[in-house]
Coordinates of C-alpha atoms in Angstrom, one line a residue:
Chain A
M1 CA 95.4 46.7 137.6
A2 CA 91.8 46.4 138.4
G3 CA 89.9 49.0 140.0
T4 CA 89.1 52.4 139.9
I5 CA 90.9 55.0 138.2
L6 CA 88.3 58.4 138.4
E7 CA 85.0 59.0 140.1
A8 CA 82.9 62.0 138.8
K9 CA 79.8 62.6 141.5
G10 CA 77.5 65.3 140.4
L11 CA 79.7 67.7 138.6
S12 CA 78.1 71.5 137.5
K13 CA 78.8 74.4 136.1
S14 CA 77.2 77.5 134.2
F15 CA 78.8 80.2 132.6
D16 CA 77.0 83.5 132.5
G17 CA 73.9 81.7 134.7
M18 CA 73.8 79.1 131.7
L19 CA 73.9 75.4 132.7
A20 CA 76.7 74.0 130.6
V21 CA 77.4 70.6 132.9
D22 CA 74.5 69.5 135.3
D23 CA 74.9 66.8 137.6
V24 CA 77.3 64.2 135.6
S25 CA 78.5 61.5 137.5
F26 CA 80.8 58.6 135.8
T27 CA 83.6 56.3 136.2
I28 CA 86.7 55.2 134.3
Q29 CA 88.2 52.1 135.2
R30 CA 92.1 51.2 135.1
Q31 CA 93.5 50.1 131.5
E32 CA 89.6 51.5 130.0
I33 CA 89.1 53.7 127.7
F34 CA 86.2 56.0 128.2
G35 CA 83.9 57.4 125.2
L36 CA 82.1 60.6 125.8
L37 CA 80.2 61.6 123.2
G38 CA 77.9 64.0 122.7
P39 CA 76.8 66.9 120.0
N40 CA 78.4 70.1 119.9
G41 CA 78.0 72.4 122.6
A42 CA 76.7 69.0 125.5
G43 CA 79.4 69.6 128.0
K44 CA 82.0 67.0 126.5
T45 CA 84.9 69.7 127.0
T46 CA 83.6 71.7 129.8
T47 CA 83.7 67.9 131.9
I48 CA 87.0 67.7 130.5
R49 CA 88.2 70.5 132.0
M50 CA 87.0 70.1 135.3
L51 CA 88.4 66.4 135.7
A52 CA 91.7 68.2 134.2
T53 CA 92.1 70.5 137.2
V54 CA 92.0 74.0 134.8
L55 CA 88.4 74.4 135.7
D56 CA 86.3 74.6 139.5
A57 CA 83.2 72.6 139.5
D58 CA 80.2 75.1 141.1
G59 CA 79.5 71.8 142.3
G60 CA 80.0 68.0 143.1
D61 CA 83.6 66.4 142.9
V62 CA 86.0 64.5 141.3
E63 CA 88.7 61.8 142.8
I64 CA 91.1 60.7 140.6
G65 CA 93.5 57.8 142.2
G66 CA 92.1 58.5 144.7
H67 CA 92.8 62.4 145.2
S68 CA 90.2 64.9 144.9
A69 CA 90.7 67.2 142.6
R70 CA 89.0 70.1 144.3
R71 CA 91.3 69.8 147.3
S72 CA 94.7 68.2 146.0
S73 CA 94.6 69.0 142.6
G74 CA 98.6 69.1 142.6
Q75 CA 98.7 65.5 143.5
V76 CA 95.5 65.2 141.1
R77 CA 97.7 66.2 138.2
A78 CA 100.7 64.5 139.0
L79 CA 98.2 61.6 137.2
I80 CA 96.7 62.9 134.4
G81 CA 97.9 64.3 130.7
L82 CA 95.1 66.4 128.2
C83 CA 95.4 66.8 125.2
P84 CA 93.2 69.3 124.4
Q85 CA 90.6 70.3 121.2
E86 CA 93.4 73.1 120.4
L87 CA 96.8 72.5 119.0
A88 CA 98.2 74.1 122.3
L89 CA 101.5 74.1 120.9
Y90 CA 104.4 76.3 120.1
E91 CA 104.8 76.7 116.6
E92 CA 107.6 78.5 116.1
L93 CA 109.6 75.7 118.2
S94 CA 110.6 72.7 117.1
A95 CA 108.1 69.5 117.9
L96 CA 111.4 68.1 120.4
D97 CA 111.6 71.5 122.3
N98 CA 107.9 71.4 122.9
L99 CA 108.1 68.0 124.5
V100 CA 111.2 68.7 126.5
F101 CA 109.7 71.9 127.5
F102 CA 106.8 70.2 128.8
G103 CA 108.0 68.1 130.1
R104 CA 110.0 69.7 132.3
M105 CA 106.4 71.8 133.3
A106 CA 106.1 68.5 134.6
G107 CA 108.4 68.2 136.9
L108 CA 111.1 66.0 134.4
G109 CA 114.9 67.1 134.9
S110 CA 116.6 68.1 132.0
Q111 CA 118.2 64.9 130.3
E112 CA 115.0 62.7 131.5
A113 CA 113.2 65.2 129.5
R114 CA 114.6 64.6 126.7
V115 CA 114.9 61.6 126.5
R116 CA 111.2 61.0 127.2
A117 CA 110.7 63.2 124.4
E118 CA 112.2 61.1 121.9
E119 CA 110.9 58.2 122.9
N120 CA 107.3 60.5 122.9
L121 CA 108.1 61.3 119.4
Q122 CA 109.5 57.4 118.0
L123 CA 106.1 56.5 119.8
V124 CA 104.4 58.8 117.3
G125 CA 106.0 58.2 114.5
L126 CA 107.8 61.4 114.1
Q127 CA 111.6 61.0 115.5
D128 CA 112.6 61.6 112.2
R129 CA 111.2 65.7 112.4
A130 CA 112.1 65.8 116.0
K131 CA 114.1 69.1 115.3
G132 CA 111.6 70.7 112.8
A133 CA 109.7 73.7 113.5
V134 CA 106.1 72.6 114.4
A135 CA 104.4 75.5 112.5
K136 CA 106.1 73.5 109.0
F137 CA 103.9 70.5 110.3
S138 CA 100.7 68.7 108.7
G139 CA 97.6 69.0 110.6
G140 CA 97.9 65.4 111.2
M141 CA 101.9 65.5 112.3
K142 CA 100.7 68.5 114.5
R143 CA 98.3 66.5 116.4
R144 CA 100.5 64.0 116.6
V145 CA 102.4 66.2 118.5
N146 CA 99.7 67.2 121.0
L147 CA 99.5 64.1 121.5
A148 CA 103.0 63.0 122.2
I149 CA 102.9 66.5 124.6
A150 CA 99.9 65.0 126.9
L151 CA 102.3 62.0 127.3
M152 CA 105.7 63.4 128.9
G153 CA 104.5 63.1 132.3
R154 CA 103.8 59.4 131.7
P155 CA 100.0 60.1 132.7
A156 CA 97.9 57.2 134.7
L157 CA 94.7 58.9 132.7
L158 CA 94.7 61.1 129.5
F159 CA 92.3 62.8 128.5
L160 CA 91.8 63.4 124.5
D161 CA 89.9 65.6 123.7
E162 CA 88.6 65.0 119.8
P163 CA 92.4 64.1 119.2
T164 CA 91.4 63.1 115.1
V165 CA 89.6 66.3 113.7
G166 CA 90.7 66.5 110.4
I167 CA 93.5 64.9 109.8
D168 CA 94.0 62.3 107.4
P169 CA 93.2 58.6 107.7
Q170 CA 96.9 57.5 108.0
S171 CA 97.3 59.5 110.7
R172 CA 94.5 59.0 112.1
N173 CA 95.2 54.7 112.8
H174 CA 98.5 55.4 113.8
I175 CA 96.8 57.6 116.6
F176 CA 94.7 54.8 117.1
E177 CA 96.6 52.5 117.4
T178 CA 98.9 54.5 120.0
I179 CA 95.7 54.9 121.9
L180 CA 95.7 50.9 121.6
R181 CA 98.8 50.1 122.6
L182 CA 99.0 52.6 126.3
R183 CA 96.1 51.1 126.7
D184 CA 97.3 47.7 126.8
E185 CA 100.6 49.2 128.4
G186 CA 98.7 49.9 131.5
M187 CA 96.7 53.8 131.0
S188 CA 93.2 54.4 131.1
V189 CA 91.8 56.9 128.6
L190 CA 89.2 59.8 128.1
Y191 CA 88.3 59.7 125.1
T192 CA 85.6 62.1 123.0
T193 CA 85.3 62.3 119.5
H194 CA 82.2 63.0 116.5
Y195 CA 83.2 60.0 114.9
M196 CA 81.1 57.2 115.6
E197 CA 83.2 54.4 113.9
E198 CA 85.7 55.4 116.5
A199 CA 83.8 55.5 119.5
N200 CA 82.8 52.2 118.3
R201 CA 85.8 50.7 117.6
L202 CA 88.2 52.1 120.5
C203 CA 86.2 52.5 123.4
D204 CA 85.6 50.3 125.9
R205 CA 82.7 52.1 127.3
I206 CA 80.5 55.3 126.0
A207 CA 78.9 58.1 127.8
I208 CA 76.5 59.8 125.8
I209 CA 75.7 63.5 127.2
D210 CA 73.9 66.1 126.0
N211 CA 72.4 69.2 126.6
G212 CA 75.0 69.0 130.0
R213 CA 73.4 65.8 131.4
I214 CA 74.7 62.2 130.6
I215 CA 71.7 60.5 128.8
A216 CA 73.0 56.5 128.1
I217 CA 75.8 55.0 129.8
G218 CA 77.4 51.5 128.6
T219 CA 79.7 49.3 126.3
P220 CA 79.3 50.3 122.3
V221 CA 77.2 46.3 122.8
E222 CA 74.9 47.6 125.3
L223 CA 74.3 50.8 123.9
K224 CA 72.5 49.8 120.0
T225 CA 71.2 46.2 122.3
E226 CA 69.0 49.3 123.3
L227 CA 67.3 49.6 119.8
G228 CA 68.2 46.5 118.1
D229 CA 70.0 43.8 117.4
P230 CA 73.8 45.1 118.1
A231 CA 75.5 43.7 115.0
Q232 CA 72.3 45.1 112.8
V233 CA 72.2 48.8 114.5
T234 CA 75.2 51.4 114.4
L235 CA 76.4 53.7 117.3
E236 CA 75.4 56.7 115.0
E237 CA 71.9 55.4 115.0
V238 CA 72.0 54.7 118.9
F239 CA 73.1 58.6 118.9
L240 CA 70.4 60.0 116.9
H241 CA 67.9 58.5 118.5
L242 CA 68.7 59.5 121.8
T243 CA 70.4 63.4 121.0
G244 CA 68.0 63.5 118.4
R245 CA 68.0 64.6 114.5
S246 CA 67.3 69.1 114.6
L247 CA 70.7 70.4 113.8
R248 CA 73.2 71.9 117.2
D249 CA 75.5 75.0 117.3
Chain B
M1 CA 111.2 76.7 141.6
F2 CA 113.3 76.9 138.5
R3 CA 109.8 76.4 135.9
P4 CA 109.5 80.6 136.0
L5 CA 112.1 81.0 134.5
H6 CA 111.9 77.5 132.3
I7 CA 108.9 80.0 131.2
A8 CA 110.9 82.7 130.4
L9 CA 113.6 81.3 128.6
L10 CA 111.4 79.4 126.1
E11 CA 109.5 82.7 125.6
T12 CA 112.3 84.7 124.7
K13 CA 113.5 81.7 122.2
R14 CA 110.5 82.1 121.1
F15 CA 110.6 85.4 120.4
L16 CA 114.1 85.6 118.9
L17 CA 112.4 82.7 116.8
D18 CA 109.9 84.9 115.9
R19 CA 111.4 86.8 112.2
G20 CA 108.4 89.2 112.4
D21 CA 108.8 90.5 116.4
L22 CA 112.4 90.4 115.6
A23 CA 112.8 92.9 113.1
F24 CA 110.1 95.0 114.9
S25 CA 112.6 94.4 117.8
L26 CA 116.3 94.7 116.3
A27 CA 115.8 96.6 113.1
L28 CA 113.9 99.7 114.5
P29 CA 116.6 100.1 117.1
V30 CA 119.5 100.3 114.7
V31 CA 117.5 102.3 112.5
L32 CA 117.3 104.5 115.1
F33 CA 121.0 104.6 116.3
A34 CA 121.8 105.0 112.5
L35 CA 119.6 108.5 112.6
M36 CA 120.9 109.3 116.0
Y37 CA 124.4 108.7 115.1
G38 CA 124.3 110.7 111.8
T39 CA 122.7 113.5 113.8
F40 CA 125.4 113.6 116.2
G41 CA 128.1 111.3 115.6
G42 CA 129.9 112.9 112.9
G43 CA 133.3 114.6 113.1
E44 CA 132.9 118.1 110.6
S45 CA 130.2 120.2 111.6
F46 CA 130.2 121.4 108.1
N47 CA 131.1 120.4 104.5
G48 CA 130.7 122.8 100.8
T49 CA 132.5 123.0 97.9
A50 CA 134.7 126.7 96.9
H51 CA 134.2 127.6 92.7
F52 CA 136.6 129.7 91.4
V53 CA 137.3 131.5 88.2
D54 CA 141.0 132.2 87.9
L55 CA 142.1 135.0 85.5
D56 CA 144.3 135.6 87.2
G57 CA 147.0 132.3 87.3
G58 CA 149.3 134.0 89.6
P59 CA 150.8 133.2 93.2
A60 CA 148.6 134.9 95.2
A61 CA 145.7 133.5 92.9
K62 CA 147.3 130.1 93.9
L63 CA 147.6 130.5 97.1
L64 CA 144.3 131.9 97.6
V65 CA 142.9 128.3 96.2
E66 CA 145.4 126.6 98.6
S67 CA 144.5 128.0 101.4
L68 CA 140.8 127.2 101.2
S69 CA 141.2 123.8 100.1
D70 CA 143.6 123.3 102.8
I71 CA 140.5 123.3 105.0
D72 CA 138.7 120.3 106.0
G73 CA 135.3 120.0 105.1
I74 CA 136.2 122.5 101.8
D75 CA 136.6 121.2 98.5
V76 CA 137.7 123.1 95.7
E77 CA 136.3 122.6 91.8
M78 CA 138.0 125.4 89.3
H79 CA 136.3 126.6 86.3
S80 CA 136.3 128.7 83.2
L81 CA 134.2 131.7 83.3
E82 CA 132.5 130.4 80.6
D83 CA 131.8 127.1 82.4
A84 CA 130.9 129.5 85.5
D85 CA 128.2 131.6 83.6
Q86 CA 126.6 128.2 82.8
G87 CA 126.8 126.5 86.1
L88 CA 125.3 129.9 87.3
D89 CA 122.0 129.3 85.0
R90 CA 122.1 125.6 85.2
S91 CA 121.6 126.3 89.0
S92 CA 124.8 123.7 89.0
F93 CA 126.1 125.9 91.9
L94 CA 124.8 128.6 93.3
S95 CA 128.6 131.2 93.8
V96 CA 131.5 131.3 92.4
A97 CA 134.7 133.1 93.1
V98 CA 136.1 135.0 90.2
I99 CA 139.9 136.5 90.8
P100 CA 140.6 138.9 88.1
E101 CA 143.5 139.5 85.9
G102 CA 146.5 141.3 87.7
F103 CA 145.0 140.1 90.8
S104 CA 148.6 138.9 92.4
E105 CA 150.7 141.8 90.6
A106 CA 148.4 144.4 92.2
L107 CA 148.7 142.8 95.7
D108 CA 152.4 142.5 94.9
D109 CA 152.6 146.4 94.3
G110 CA 150.4 147.2 97.5
E111 CA 147.5 148.4 94.9
Q112 CA 143.9 148.2 95.4
T113 CA 142.3 145.0 93.2
S114 CA 139.2 143.2 94.4
L115 CA 137.7 139.5 94.6
T116 CA 133.9 139.1 92.5
F117 CA 131.3 136.7 93.7
R118 CA 129.1 136.2 91.1
Q119 CA 125.5 133.9 92.4
R120 CA 121.8 133.2 92.1
G121 CA 120.1 135.2 94.7
S122 CA 122.0 135.0 97.8
G123 CA 123.9 132.2 96.6
G124 CA 122.7 129.9 99.4
N125 CA 123.4 129.1 103.3
E126 CA 126.9 127.1 102.0
S127 CA 127.9 129.3 99.4
Q128 CA 127.5 132.4 102.4
I129 CA 129.7 130.5 104.7
I130 CA 132.0 129.6 102.3
N131 CA 132.3 133.1 100.9
G132 CA 132.3 134.0 104.4
I133 CA 135.8 132.0 104.4
I134 CA 136.9 133.5 101.1
R135 CA 136.7 137.1 102.1
A136 CA 139.3 136.1 105.9
I137 CA 141.4 134.6 103.9
T138 CA 141.7 137.7 101.4
Q139 CA 142.2 140.5 103.9
E140 CA 144.3 138.1 105.6
M141 CA 146.7 137.9 101.9
A142 CA 146.1 141.7 101.8
G143 CA 146.8 142.5 105.0
E144 CA 150.3 140.8 104.9
A145 CA 150.7 142.3 101.1
Q146 CA 150.2 145.8 103.0
V147 CA 152.5 145.2 105.4
Y148 CA 155.5 143.9 102.9
S149 CA 154.1 147.1 100.9
V150 CA 154.9 149.9 103.5
V151 CA 157.7 148.2 104.5
R152 CA 159.4 148.2 101.2
E153 CA 158.4 152.0 101.2
V154 CA 160.1 152.8 104.3
I155 CA 162.8 151.4 103.8
G156 CA 162.8 151.9 100.6
E157 CA 166.1 154.4 100.9
S158 CA 168.2 152.0 102.1
S159 CA 170.8 150.1 101.3
L160 CA 168.9 147.2 102.6
P161 CA 168.6 144.6 99.0
A162 CA 164.8 143.2 98.7
S163 CA 165.4 139.9 98.9
Q164 CA 166.1 140.2 102.7
V165 CA 163.5 142.8 103.2
N166 CA 161.5 140.5 102.1
Q167 CA 162.9 137.1 104.1
A168 CA 162.7 139.5 107.2
V169 CA 159.0 140.7 106.5
F170 CA 157.9 136.7 106.0
T171 CA 159.5 135.3 108.7
S172 CA 158.0 138.4 110.6
L173 CA 154.4 137.3 109.8
A174 CA 155.3 133.5 110.2
E175 CA 155.7 134.0 113.7
A176 CA 153.0 136.2 114.3
H177 CA 151.6 133.0 112.8
Q178 CA 152.5 131.2 114.9
S179 CA 151.7 132.8 118.4
P180 CA 149.0 135.1 117.5
S181 CA 148.6 138.2 119.7
V182 CA 144.4 137.3 119.4
V183 CA 144.1 133.6 120.3
V184 CA 141.0 132.5 119.9
R185 CA 139.7 129.7 121.9
S186 CA 136.9 127.1 122.1
I187 CA 136.0 125.4 125.7
D188 CA 133.7 122.3 125.2
V189 CA 131.0 122.0 128.0
G190 CA 129.2 119.4 126.4
G191 CA 128.1 121.1 123.3
A192 CA 124.3 121.6 121.7
S193 CA 124.3 117.7 120.5
A194 CA 125.6 116.2 123.8
E195 CA 122.7 117.9 125.2
V196 CA 120.4 116.0 122.7
L197 CA 122.0 113.0 122.9
H198 CA 121.4 112.8 127.3
R199 CA 117.8 114.0 126.6
L200 CA 117.1 112.3 123.4
L201 CA 118.6 108.3 123.9
P202 CA 116.4 108.2 127.8
G203 CA 113.4 108.9 126.0
I204 CA 113.9 106.3 122.8
L205 CA 115.0 104.0 125.5
V206 CA 112.0 104.2 127.4
M207 CA 109.5 103.7 124.2
F208 CA 111.3 100.8 123.1
L209 CA 110.8 99.5 126.5
L210 CA 106.9 100.8 126.3
F211 CA 106.8 98.3 123.3
A212 CA 107.3 95.3 125.1
V213 CA 103.9 96.3 126.4
S214 CA 101.9 95.5 122.9
L215 CA 104.1 92.1 122.3
G216 CA 103.8 90.8 125.9
S217 CA 99.8 92.0 125.8
Q218 CA 99.5 90.2 122.3
A219 CA 101.2 86.7 123.3
L220 CA 99.3 86.5 126.3
V221 CA 95.9 86.7 124.9
E222 CA 97.0 84.6 121.8
E223 CA 98.4 81.7 124.4
R224 CA 95.1 81.3 126.0
R225 CA 93.4 81.3 122.9
I226 CA 95.0 78.1 121.4
G227 CA 95.3 76.6 125.1
T228 CA 99.2 76.4 126.1
L229 CA 98.4 78.3 129.1
E230 CA 95.5 76.0 129.7
R231 CA 97.4 73.4 129.2
L232 CA 101.0 74.2 131.6
L233 CA 98.1 74.2 133.8
T234 CA 97.5 70.6 134.0
T235 CA 101.1 69.7 134.8
R236 CA 102.7 70.3 138.5
L237 CA 103.4 74.1 137.7
S238 CA 101.2 76.0 139.3
L239 CA 99.3 79.4 138.6
N240 CA 101.2 81.5 140.7
Q241 CA 104.5 79.8 139.1
L242 CA 102.8 80.5 135.4
F243 CA 101.8 84.0 136.4
A244 CA 105.8 84.5 137.6
G245 CA 107.3 83.0 134.4
R246 CA 104.4 85.6 132.5
F247 CA 106.0 87.9 134.2
L248 CA 109.8 87.2 133.9
A249 CA 109.5 86.8 129.6
G250 CA 107.3 90.4 129.2
V251 CA 110.7 91.4 131.6
S252 CA 113.4 89.8 129.2
R253 CA 111.5 90.3 126.4
A254 CA 112.0 94.6 126.9
M255 CA 115.1 94.1 128.0
V256 CA 116.3 92.6 124.5
Q257 CA 115.4 96.0 123.2
A258 CA 117.1 98.1 125.4
V259 CA 120.2 96.3 125.5
V260 CA 120.5 96.3 122.1
L261 CA 120.0 100.2 121.6
L262 CA 122.0 100.8 124.6
G263 CA 125.3 99.1 123.6
L264 CA 125.1 100.4 120.3
A265 CA 124.6 104.1 122.2
F266 CA 127.7 103.3 124.7
V267 CA 129.9 102.0 121.8
V268 CA 129.6 104.0 119.5
L269 CA 128.5 107.2 120.6
Q270 CA 130.5 107.0 123.8
V271 CA 128.2 108.2 126.1
G272 CA 129.4 107.0 128.6
G273 CA 131.8 104.9 130.8
A274 CA 131.1 101.5 132.0
S275 CA 130.0 102.3 135.0
V276 CA 127.4 104.7 133.5
F277 CA 126.5 101.8 130.9
V278 CA 125.7 99.4 134.4
Q279 CA 123.4 101.3 136.1
T280 CA 121.3 102.4 133.2
L281 CA 121.4 98.9 132.4
I282 CA 119.6 97.9 136.2
F283 CA 117.2 101.3 135.8
C284 CA 116.1 99.6 132.7
V285 CA 115.4 96.1 134.2
L286 CA 113.1 98.6 136.9
V287 CA 111.3 100.1 133.8
A288 CA 111.0 96.7 132.0
A289 CA 109.7 95.1 135.6
A290 CA 106.9 98.0 135.4
V291 CA 106.3 97.6 131.5
S292 CA 105.5 94.0 132.2
A293 CA 103.4 94.1 134.7
V294 CA 101.4 96.6 133.2
S295 CA 101.5 94.1 130.0
L296 CA 100.0 91.6 132.2
L297 CA 97.6 93.3 133.9
I298 CA 96.3 95.0 129.8
G299 CA 96.8 91.0 128.5
T300 CA 94.8 89.6 131.3
L301 CA 91.7 92.1 131.0
A302 CA 91.8 92.3 127.0
R303 CA 89.4 89.4 125.9
S304 CA 90.5 89.7 122.3
R305 CA 94.1 89.9 120.8
D306 CA 92.7 93.3 119.0
Q307 CA 91.5 94.7 122.4
A308 CA 94.9 93.7 124.1
T309 CA 96.5 95.4 120.7
W310 CA 94.7 98.6 120.6
S311 CA 94.6 98.9 125.0
A312 CA 98.9 98.5 124.9
V313 CA 98.9 101.4 121.9
F314 CA 96.9 103.7 124.0
F315 CA 98.8 103.1 126.5
T316 CA 102.2 103.5 124.9
M317 CA 100.8 106.1 123.4
F318 CA 99.9 108.2 126.2
M319 CA 102.7 107.8 128.4
T320 CA 105.3 108.7 125.3
V321 CA 103.2 111.4 124.2
F322 CA 102.8 113.0 127.6
G323 CA 105.8 112.1 129.3
G324 CA 107.3 114.5 127.6
T325 CA 109.7 111.8 125.5
F326 CA 111.2 114.1 123.2
F327 CA 110.4 117.4 124.7
E328 CA 110.7 119.5 128.0
V329 CA 107.0 119.5 129.8
G330 CA 108.0 122.3 132.3
N331 CA 106.7 122.3 135.6
T332 CA 103.0 124.0 134.8
G333 CA 100.1 123.8 133.0
A334 CA 98.0 120.6 131.6
L335 CA 100.7 118.7 130.2
A336 CA 102.6 118.7 133.4
F337 CA 99.9 117.8 135.3
L338 CA 99.6 115.3 132.6
S339 CA 103.5 113.9 132.6
K340 CA 102.6 113.2 136.8
F341 CA 100.3 110.1 135.6
T342 CA 103.1 108.7 133.3
I343 CA 105.7 105.9 133.3
N344 CA 108.4 108.2 130.9
K345 CA 108.5 111.2 133.1
Y346 CA 110.3 109.2 136.2
A347 CA 112.0 107.0 133.7
I348 CA 113.0 109.2 131.8
D349 CA 114.1 112.0 134.1
A350 CA 116.3 109.0 136.3
L351 CA 117.9 107.7 132.7
E352 CA 118.7 111.5 131.7
G353 CA 120.8 112.0 135.0
L354 CA 122.1 108.2 134.9
V355 CA 122.8 108.7 131.0
S356 CA 124.5 112.1 131.4
G357 CA 127.0 110.4 134.3
A358 CA 125.7 113.6 136.6
E359 CA 123.7 111.3 138.6
G360 CA 124.3 107.7 140.2
L361 CA 121.3 104.9 140.7
S362 CA 121.8 106.3 144.2
T363 CA 119.8 109.8 144.2
Q364 CA 117.1 107.9 141.9
G365 CA 115.4 106.5 144.8
P366 CA 111.8 108.8 144.2
E367 CA 111.5 107.7 140.2
A368 CA 112.3 104.4 140.9
A369 CA 110.1 103.9 144.2
I370 CA 107.1 105.1 141.6
I371 CA 108.1 102.8 139.0
A372 CA 108.3 99.9 141.3
G373 CA 105.1 100.5 142.9
V374 CA 103.4 100.5 139.1
A375 CA 105.3 97.4 138.9
V376 CA 103.4 95.8 141.9
A377 CA 100.6 97.4 141.9
S378 CA 99.9 96.2 138.7
L379 CA 101.2 92.4 139.2
L380 CA 98.8 92.7 142.0
F381 CA 95.2 93.7 139.2
A382 CA 96.9 91.2 137.0
R383 CA 97.1 88.1 139.2
L384 CA 93.9 88.8 141.2
A385 CA 92.0 88.9 137.5
F386 CA 94.6 86.4 136.0
R387 CA 92.8 83.4 133.5
T388 CA 94.3 81.0 131.4
G389 CA 91.2 80.4 130.1
V390 CA 87.7 81.4 129.6
G391 CA 86.3 81.2 132.6
G392 CA 89.1 79.1 133.6
R393 CA 91.8 79.6 136.7

C-alpha cells in the first residue's frame, strides 16, 4: 500500500486580486494522516477546495491516484471524499436519507447505497438514530453524519476540513477513533484543524500554512525539534513561533 | 443518467417535509379555492327572510305566506304588530308586510283591499327584492279573485250552484298555471360566473406557479451557503447533471401547487372534463419549466438569500400586475405594451382557452413558443453563470 496518493505541485489561487494560495506543493502518502494547519484565512480551505476539484487552480496542478485534477476530475472524484467545514446536510431529511442520497450521487445502486449508509451510521455510532431528522440532532451528531456522508464512496483519500469544530469531547473522541480506524484500513486523510493537540495526536505529518504559503512541513517531532527538545516543546509553541502572535481575521 | 431525477425527487421530498413551505404551498391554494367556490360554486343566487304581520288570519293571507315560503332561498317569519314595530325600531329587520284585517274577505268579494309594507328607509336590497316578490304574488291572487268575482257576477242569475262555478274557475286557473300563455325561458349561455371563473382560474394558477420562483431561488442560494452543492460536485455528479437536477426540482416544486389548485377546481367546480384537465396540466408543466429556469437564473445571480427573495418578489409582482392576471389589459396603451414582457400574458391567454374548453393545445403554438423561449433563454444564462460556491465551478 506504500506510495503517494496525492501530489500537489505549485498550486495557486487568487480572489479579486488577492492571493489566497501561493505556490503550494506537498505530497500525501497512502495510509497517512496529513495535517494542514494554519491561522484563519491562511488558505487551508481554498487549498482543500482545489484538491477536491470544486475550485479550479489558477496555477499548478494536483494529482490524486495518478490522475490530474485539472484534466481528469471525474477519475479524481471517484477516489476522494470531502467532509467540509460547514454542515453540508439536508436537515429536513433523516440521517439515512442523507447518506443514501449522497451514496447514489457517488455512483452506488439503490440497495448498495442503503447497505453502505447503514454501515457508515454504525461506524459513527448513529445506527439507532438512522431515521431521525438531522434537524433534531446535536452539533456532535451532525458532525458525525457529515463524516459518514464523506465515506459513502469508500474514498482512498478523505478530506476533513475542521471536522471537530464546536462539539463535545465524547463526539470528538469518537471521530478521532473513526479516523484512526479508517487509516488502519488503508485510507489516507488530509486533516485541517485549529486544535494543536488534535494534530499532534492524529497526524503522521503536518504542514503549516500561512498567508497562502507552506512555511513548514514534517512530522510533529521534526517540527518540535526545530524549536528545542520535542519532549518539552508543544506543537502550539511551534505554530505560534512560525505564524506569529498577532491576531488574524 | 438518473442522477438529475434523484436530485429532483430529493428536492420535492424536502419541500413536502418543510411544514412552512407546505402550508404556504397547499393551504393557500385551498383557501383561494374556497373563496372561488364561495363566489362561483353556490346553487342559489338569493337568500332572504320575509317578515309578516297577519292581522287577517283568513285563507288568502295564509295562501300568500305559504306561496312565499315555498320559494327556494326565502324564509318567512311571522310577528305581532307590536313585535314588528320593535324589530323595526331596533333594526332587527328593515321591512315588514302587514296583511290587514278583512284581507281574505275583501279578495273573496272582489273588493279593493291593501297590503302595507312598514320599513326603515328604503328597506335595503334584500327587502326590496322580497317585497317585489310579495307584490307579484299578491297581484296574481288579486287577479284570480277578480276572475272568480266576475264569473260569479256574470252567471249569478243562472241556476248553476256556486260550488260548481267555483270549481270550474279553479280548474281553468289551474290549467292556465300549468300551461301559461306567456312562457318565460332562461337560456344558460355560460353566464357571468363561468366567464369570470374561466378568467380568474388561469390567473390564480399562473400566480401560484410564479411563487416557485421565490422558493426555488432561495433554495439554491441556501444550498450554496451551507455547502451541499459544492459537496455534490465532489461526488461523481457532473455540473450539468447538478444543474439539470435543480431545474427538474424547480418544475416539480411548482407543479405541486398547480396540481392541487387545478384538481380542486376541476373536481369541485367542474370546470371541464378530463381532456381539458390533462391539456391544462400539460401547459402548466411548460409554464413551470419557464418558472424553474427563471428561479435558477435569479438564484445563480443572487449573492444572498435576501437578494434572491427580493428579486423573485419583484419578478413575480411585475408579471402578476402587468400580465393581466386579474383584469383585462386591453390591446393598446402602456399596460398592453408592458404586458408583452410578461410570462403571465401568454400563459393566461393560453390557459383561458384551454380551461374554457374553447381551444386545445394544438392552437397554443405562439404562446407555448414564447414561454418555451423564456425557459430556454433563462436556462442558458443560468448555466453560464451557475456556480456552486464562492469562486467555485
